[in-house]
Amino acid sequence: MTAVTEKVPERPPVKGTEDSGLLRFVKKPIVARLLFPTLVIALWVFVDSLEISRVFPAPDRVLGFMWDELRLETLARTNLYETLGISLLRLFAGFAVSMVVGTAIGLGMGLSKSVDAFFHDWVMAILAMPALVWALFLGLVFGFGSTGPVLATILAGIPFVIINVREGVRNTPRELFDMASAFDVPRNRMTRHLLIPSLMPFMFAAARYGFSVGWKGLVLAEVFASDRGMGWMIKFWYDAHRSFAVVGYAFFFVIFAFFLEKFVFDKLYARAFKWRPAVGAIELVEEEIQESFIDALDPEGAQTLPDRDRLGDN
Amino acid sequence: MAQIKIDNLRKEFGVGDDKVVALQNVNLEIEGDVFVSIVGPSGCGKSTLLNILSGIETPSSGKVEITQDRHDANPGYVFQAARLLPWRTVMDNLLFVQKDPDSEEARARCQKYLDMVHLGDKGDKYPGELSGGMQQRVGIARAFAVEPDVLFMDEPFSHLDAITARSLRRELHEMWAATGKTILFVTHDVGEAVELSNRILVFAKGGKLEDDINVELPFPRDAANEEVAVAKAQVLKKFEDLDLVAT
Ligand SMILES: Nc1ncnc2c1ncn2[C@@H]1O[C@H](COP(=O)(O)OP(=O)(O)O)[C@@H](O)[C@H]1O
Ligand SMILES: [Mg+2]
């Protein structure tokens, strides 16, 4: 037993290799995380100060633009909130359809070989098509309404939903279903406590992809197949040669996406996966080992002698 | 009293060149509160037999019948790996397989068997927060908590370290003595079989039942006891005679 418990002698700290106060500060995760945008902004200000180009979006102009937009002072025909509202409505509509239809198709493909064979090539074809082609095509067919952008969102996102759900079904834990059927667990209870939870990680992946890829499809479609929305607005400022406005609008969405991630997805994720082992597991393992030792050394159990000997050999 | 009848059972997997005969010509009767061990080299159909008896698999031909006083018997199953739902707490895992999971009686019953495996205070933990040995004990409590007439156990201790396995074996035997039921216990450890069981079924490659041995020594059996050691040696000798050792 000595070999196991023997501690590696701690090396005395060598002078000069200890982290200085500054380095330790920088290594904190929160500081490290903030360091990146700080550096980007510094670089941005620096490049701006070189005055290479007249249309380079100066940081102060971008901020000024964003501030004006927030206060509803805009030259465009819809203000920030209307624009965001229109795009988000289209995004959520398209996303909802992707999730519902994609989940249904994905379940079918995972469960049945013939359903899989039927949809397989279509899914691959949609996946292979550049979003730009959808945008142009939908613009031609549906004109400047909401139909084109919503369809673009669906077409961009749905293959990812389908593929993730299908993989989820294919990876359902067979041995847990066998366990449930050995105990004659009724089917609806199996669905609720076994099938759905085992699909959850795949549904989350489907939602995240469906959302972010759907967004990209939407913005592109709004450029070519709409006269409203975030994509159209970015195009509007592009046509007006206002690079700071293009960047400003992009930032609005980045900020929105950040909040969505932080306050919706992360919260949902934490709720759905609170069973994932975190802290405390190690403690319990140690407790178990201790219990076993007590059992092993139990004087009434003469049968434990060989094991005690074996432990001594280690 | 539980009764298991196996009549000319055969099980094949796959077709054509991939065909595997997992079990053949198995005839067997088991009755009463006996502890039956099933031993044999790996791949000889031990798990398949339990899976057919518990309804996970269906026979290719032949018949199996498990009754309790002429009704269908209530089965319990302990697997090689604990097979717990990782997203449900220990208590909810036990309730998951109960007939009446929402009742107070079911909860009390589950708590009783958790106490019996010394995990009474772990009901609200998730399986991932427990060690392998504790998870296996949850699996055992789950099977006992359905108060089965027949309990199937498929190498339940083979993944565990020797010390944990030993203490679980002792717990299992005490629970069997206290609750009284038919246990079918698969193992590839002859020593384990001799220490635990009244009856040992020896299977050979190809899924044939080769031998049926009664072990008539009083419980609890102590590995260090001479009679137990002799019985072990005898069963091992039979293994050698049947050429089953090299696995
Ligand atoms: N689901 C299955 N599909 C195909 N072959 C199987 C399946 N289950 C078991 N087998 C085969 O049947 C034989 C017996 O397997 P098993 O009952 O698991 O053996 P044991 O538990 O004694 O090790 C093996 O040859 C195994 O490969
Ligand atoms: Mg097996």
Coordinates of C-alpha atoms in Angstrom, one line a residue, chain A:
Chain A
M1 CA 0.0 0.0 0.0
T2 CA 2.9 2.3 0.5
A3 CA 3.5 2.7 -3.2
V4 CA 0.0 3.9 -3.8
T5 CA -0.1 6.5 -1.1
E6 CA 3.4 7.8 -1.3
K7 CA 3.4 11.4 -2.3
V8 CA 5.6 12.9 -4.9
P9 CA 7.8 15.3 -3.0
E10 CA 6.8 18.9 -3.8
R11 CA 9.4 20.7 -5.7
P12 CA 10.4 24.0 -4.1
P13 CA 9.2 26.9 -6.4
V14 CA 12.1 28.0 -8.6
K15 CA 12.7 31.8 -8.4
G16 CA 11.4 33.7 -11.4
T17 CA 9.0 30.9 -12.7
E18 CA 6.2 31.9 -10.3
D19 CA 3.3 33.7 -12.1
S20 CA 3.6 37.4 -11.5
G21 CA 0.5 39.2 -10.3
L22 CA -0.2 40.5 -13.8
L23 CA 0.0 37.1 -15.5
R24 CA -2.2 35.5 -12.9
F25 CA -4.8 38.3 -13.6
V26 CA -4.7 37.7 -17.3
K27 CA -5.1 34.0 -16.9
K28 CA -8.5 34.3 -15.2
P29 CA -11.1 33.0 -17.6
I30 CA -13.3 36.1 -17.4
V31 CA -10.3 38.4 -18.0
A32 CA -9.0 36.2 -20.9
R33 CA -12.5 36.3 -22.4
L34 CA -12.7 40.1 -22.3
L35 CA -9.2 40.4 -23.5
F36 CA -10.0 39.3 -27.0
P37 CA -12.6 41.9 -27.9
T38 CA -10.4 44.5 -26.2
L39 CA -7.6 43.6 -28.5
V40 CA -9.9 43.6 -31.5
I41 CA -11.1 47.1 -30.7
A42 CA -7.5 48.3 -30.1
L43 CA -6.5 46.9 -33.5
W44 CA -9.6 48.5 -35.1
V45 CA -8.8 52.0 -33.6
F46 CA -5.2 51.6 -34.7
V47 CA -6.1 50.6 -38.3
D48 CA -8.5 53.5 -38.4
S49 CA -5.8 55.9 -37.3
L50 CA -3.8 55.0 -40.4
E51 CA -6.5 56.6 -42.6
I52 CA -6.0 54.1 -45.4
S53 CA -9.5 54.5 -46.8
R54 CA -12.3 57.0 -46.7
V55 CA -15.0 54.4 -46.3
F56 CA -13.3 52.5 -43.5
P57 CA -15.8 52.2 -40.7
A58 CA -14.4 54.3 -37.9
P59 CA -15.3 52.9 -34.5
D60 CA -16.8 56.1 -33.3
R61 CA -19.0 56.4 -36.4
V62 CA -20.2 52.8 -36.0
L63 CA -21.1 53.5 -32.3
G64 CA -22.7 56.8 -33.3
F65 CA -24.8 55.0 -35.9
M66 CA -25.8 52.3 -33.5
W67 CA -26.8 54.9 -30.9
D68 CA -28.9 56.8 -33.5
E69 CA -30.6 53.6 -34.6
L70 CA -31.4 52.7 -31.1
R71 CA -33.0 56.1 -30.6
L72 CA -35.0 55.6 -33.8
E73 CA -33.1 58.2 -35.8
T74 CA -32.6 56.6 -39.1
L75 CA -32.6 57.5 -42.8
A76 CA -34.0 54.1 -43.8
R77 CA -37.6 53.4 -44.2
T78 CA -37.9 51.0 -41.3
N79 CA -36.3 51.6 -37.9
L80 CA -34.1 49.1 -36.1
Y81 CA -36.9 47.6 -34.0
E82 CA -39.2 47.1 -37.0
T83 CA -36.4 45.6 -39.0
L84 CA -35.4 43.3 -36.2
G85 CA -39.0 42.4 -35.6
I86 CA -39.6 41.5 -39.3
S87 CA -36.5 39.4 -39.5
L88 CA -37.0 37.6 -36.2
L89 CA -40.6 36.8 -37.1
R90 CA -39.4 35.2 -40.3
L91 CA -36.6 33.5 -38.6
F92 CA -38.8 32.0 -35.9
A93 CA -41.4 31.0 -38.4
G94 CA -38.9 29.2 -40.6
F95 CA -37.1 27.7 -37.6
A96 CA -40.3 26.4 -36.2
V97 CA -41.2 24.7 -39.5
S98 CA -37.6 23.3 -39.8
M99 CA -37.8 21.8 -36.3
V100 CA -41.3 20.3 -36.6
V101 CA -41.0 19.0 -40.2
G102 CA -37.3 18.1 -39.8
T103 CA -37.9 16.2 -36.6
A104 CA -40.8 14.2 -38.3
I105 CA -38.6 13.4 -41.3
G106 CA -35.6 12.6 -39.2
L107 CA -37.6 10.3 -36.9
G108 CA -39.0 8.5 -40.0
M109 CA -35.5 8.2 -41.5
G110 CA -34.0 6.9 -38.3
L111 CA -36.8 4.3 -37.8
S112 CA -37.4 3.0 -41.3
K113 CA -34.9 2.1 -44.0
S114 CA -37.3 2.9 -46.8
V115 CA -38.2 6.3 -45.5
D116 CA -34.4 6.9 -45.2
A117 CA -33.9 5.8 -48.8
F118 CA -36.8 8.0 -50.0
F119 CA -35.4 11.2 -48.4
H120 CA -31.7 10.6 -48.4
D121 CA -30.8 12.1 -51.8
W122 CA -33.1 15.1 -51.3
V123 CA -31.5 16.0 -48.0
M124 CA -28.1 15.7 -49.6
A125 CA -29.2 17.8 -52.6
I126 CA -30.6 20.6 -50.4
L127 CA -27.5 20.5 -48.2
A128 CA -25.2 20.8 -51.3
M129 CA -27.1 23.8 -52.8
P130 CA -25.5 27.1 -52.0
A131 CA -27.8 29.4 -50.0
L132 CA -27.2 32.1 -52.6
V133 CA -29.0 29.9 -55.2
W134 CA -32.1 29.6 -53.0
A135 CA -32.1 33.3 -52.4
L136 CA -32.0 34.2 -56.1
F137 CA -34.5 31.5 -57.1
L138 CA -36.9 32.3 -54.3
G139 CA -36.7 36.0 -55.2
L140 CA -37.6 35.3 -58.8
V141 CA -40.5 33.0 -57.9
F142 CA -42.1 34.8 -54.9
G143 CA -41.0 38.4 -55.4
F144 CA -40.4 40.7 -52.4
G145 CA -42.6 39.3 -49.7
S146 CA -42.0 37.1 -46.6
T147 CA -42.5 33.8 -48.4
G148 CA -39.1 33.7 -50.0
P149 CA -37.1 34.6 -46.8
V150 CA -39.1 32.1 -44.7
L151 CA -38.6 29.3 -47.2
A152 CA -34.9 30.2 -47.4
T153 CA -34.6 29.8 -43.6
I154 CA -36.3 26.5 -43.8
L155 CA -34.3 25.2 -46.7
A156 CA -31.0 26.2 -45.0
G157 CA -31.8 24.8 -41.6
I158 CA -33.9 21.7 -42.2
P159 CA -31.2 19.4 -43.5
F160 CA -29.3 19.9 -40.2
V161 CA -32.4 19.2 -38.2
I162 CA -33.1 16.0 -40.2
I163 CA -29.6 14.7 -40.0
N164 CA -29.3 15.3 -36.2
V165 CA -32.6 13.7 -35.4
R166 CA -31.9 10.7 -37.6
E167 CA -28.6 10.2 -35.8
G168 CA -30.4 10.6 -32.5
V169 CA -32.8 7.8 -33.4
R170 CA -30.0 5.6 -34.7
N171 CA -28.1 6.1 -31.4
T172 CA -30.9 5.4 -29.0
P173 CA -29.5 3.2 -26.3
R174 CA -30.7 -0.3 -27.2
E175 CA -29.7 -1.8 -24.0
L176 CA -31.9 0.6 -22.0
F177 CA -34.9 -0.3 -24.2
D178 CA -34.1 -4.0 -23.6
M179 CA -33.9 -3.3 -19.9
A180 CA -37.3 -1.6 -20.0
S181 CA -38.9 -4.4 -21.9
A182 CA -37.5 -7.0 -19.6
F183 CA -39.3 -5.2 -16.8
D184 CA -42.5 -4.9 -18.9
V185 CA -42.4 -1.1 -18.8
P186 CA -45.4 0.3 -20.7
R187 CA -44.7 1.9 -24.1
N188 CA -45.9 5.5 -23.2
R189 CA -43.6 5.5 -20.1
M190 CA -40.8 4.3 -22.3
T191 CA -41.3 7.1 -24.8
R192 CA -41.5 9.8 -22.1
H193 CA -38.6 8.7 -19.8
L194 CA -36.4 6.9 -22.3
L195 CA -36.8 7.8 -25.9
I196 CA -37.3 11.6 -25.5
P197 CA -34.5 12.1 -23.0
S198 CA -32.1 10.1 -25.2
L199 CA -33.0 12.3 -28.2
M200 CA -32.5 15.5 -26.3
P201 CA -28.8 16.1 -27.0
F202 CA -29.5 15.6 -30.7
M203 CA -32.5 17.9 -30.6
F204 CA -30.3 20.6 -29.0
A205 CA -27.7 20.2 -31.7
A206 CA -30.5 20.3 -34.3
A207 CA -31.9 23.5 -32.8
R208 CA -28.6 25.2 -32.6
Y209 CA -27.7 24.4 -36.2
G210 CA -31.2 25.0 -37.5
F211 CA -31.2 28.4 -35.9
S212 CA -27.7 29.6 -36.9
V213 CA -27.7 28.2 -40.4
G214 CA -31.4 29.3 -40.9
W215 CA -30.4 32.8 -40.0
K216 CA -27.7 32.9 -42.6
G217 CA -30.1 31.6 -45.2
L218 CA -32.6 34.3 -44.1
V219 CA -30.3 37.3 -44.4
L220 CA -29.1 36.2 -47.8
A221 CA -32.7 35.8 -49.0
E222 CA -33.6 39.2 -47.6
V223 CA -30.9 40.8 -49.7
F224 CA -32.3 39.4 -52.9
A225 CA -35.9 38.4 -52.2
S226 CA -37.2 41.1 -49.9
D227 CA -37.6 44.8 -49.4
R228 CA -37.5 44.6 -45.6
G229 CA -35.6 42.9 -42.8
M230 CA -32.0 42.8 -41.6
G231 CA -30.6 41.5 -44.9
W232 CA -32.3 44.1 -46.9
M233 CA -31.2 46.8 -44.5
I234 CA -27.6 45.8 -44.7
K235 CA -27.9 45.9 -48.5
F236 CA -29.5 49.4 -48.2
W237 CA -26.5 50.8 -46.3
Y238 CA -24.2 49.0 -48.7
D239 CA -25.9 50.8 -51.6
A240 CA -25.5 54.0 -49.7
H241 CA -21.8 53.4 -49.2
R242 CA -22.2 53.6 -45.4
S243 CA -19.7 50.9 -44.3
F244 CA -20.1 52.0 -40.6
A245 CA -23.9 51.2 -40.9
V246 CA -23.2 47.8 -42.4
V247 CA -20.9 47.0 -39.5
G248 CA -23.3 48.5 -37.0
Y249 CA -26.2 46.4 -38.2
A250 CA -24.1 43.3 -38.1
F251 CA -23.2 44.1 -34.5
F252 CA -26.9 44.4 -33.6
F253 CA -27.3 40.8 -34.6
V254 CA -24.2 39.6 -32.9
I255 CA -25.4 41.2 -29.7
F256 CA -28.8 39.6 -30.1
A257 CA -27.3 36.2 -30.8
F258 CA -25.1 36.5 -27.8
F259 CA -28.1 37.2 -25.5
L260 CA -30.1 34.4 -27.1
E261 CA -27.3 32.0 -26.5
K262 CA -26.7 33.1 -22.9
F263 CA -30.2 33.6 -21.7
V264 CA -32.2 31.1 -23.7
F265 CA -30.0 28.2 -25.0
D266 CA -27.7 28.0 -22.0
K267 CA -30.6 28.1 -19.6
L268 CA -32.6 25.4 -21.5
Y269 CA -29.4 23.3 -21.8
A270 CA -28.7 23.5 -18.1
R271 CA -32.3 22.5 -17.4
A272 CA -32.3 19.6 -19.8
F273 CA -28.9 18.2 -18.8
K274 CA -28.7 18.7 -15.1
W275 CA -28.2 15.0 -14.8
R276 CA -24.7 15.2 -16.4
P277 CA -22.2 14.4 -13.7
A278 CA -20.4 17.4 -12.4
V279 CA -19.0 17.8 -9.0
G280 CA -19.3 15.3 -6.2
A281 CA -18.6 12.2 -8.2
I282 CA -15.1 11.8 -7.0
E283 CA -16.1 12.1 -3.4
L284 CA -18.6 9.3 -3.8
V285 CA -16.1 7.0 -5.5
E286 CA -13.8 7.5 -2.5
E287 CA -16.6 6.8 -0.1
E288 CA -17.2 3.5 -2.0
I289 CA -13.6 2.4 -1.8
Q290 CA -13.6 3.1 1.9
E291 CA -16.8 1.0 2.4
S292 CA -15.2 -1.8 0.5
F293 CA -12.2 -1.7 2.8
I294 CA -14.3 -1.8 5.9
D295 CA -16.0 -4.9 4.4
A296 CA -12.7 -6.4 3.5
L297 CA -11.3 -6.0 7.0
D298 CA -14.5 -7.3 8.6
P299 CA -13.1 -9.9 11.0
E300 CA -16.2 -12.1 10.6
G301 CA -15.5 -12.6 6.9
A302 CA -12.6 -14.9 7.0
Q303 CA -13.1 -15.3 3.2
T304 CA -11.6 -11.8 2.7
L305 CA -8.1 -12.8 3.7
P306 CA -6.8 -13.5 0.3
D307 CA -7.8 -10.0 -0.8
R308 CA -6.2 -8.4 2.1
D309 CA -3.0 -10.2 1.2
R310 CA -3.3 -9.0 -2.4
L311 CA -3.7 -5.5 -1.2
G312 CA -0.6 -5.8 0.9
D313 CA 1.4 -6.8 -2.2
N314 CA 0.7 -3.6 -4.1

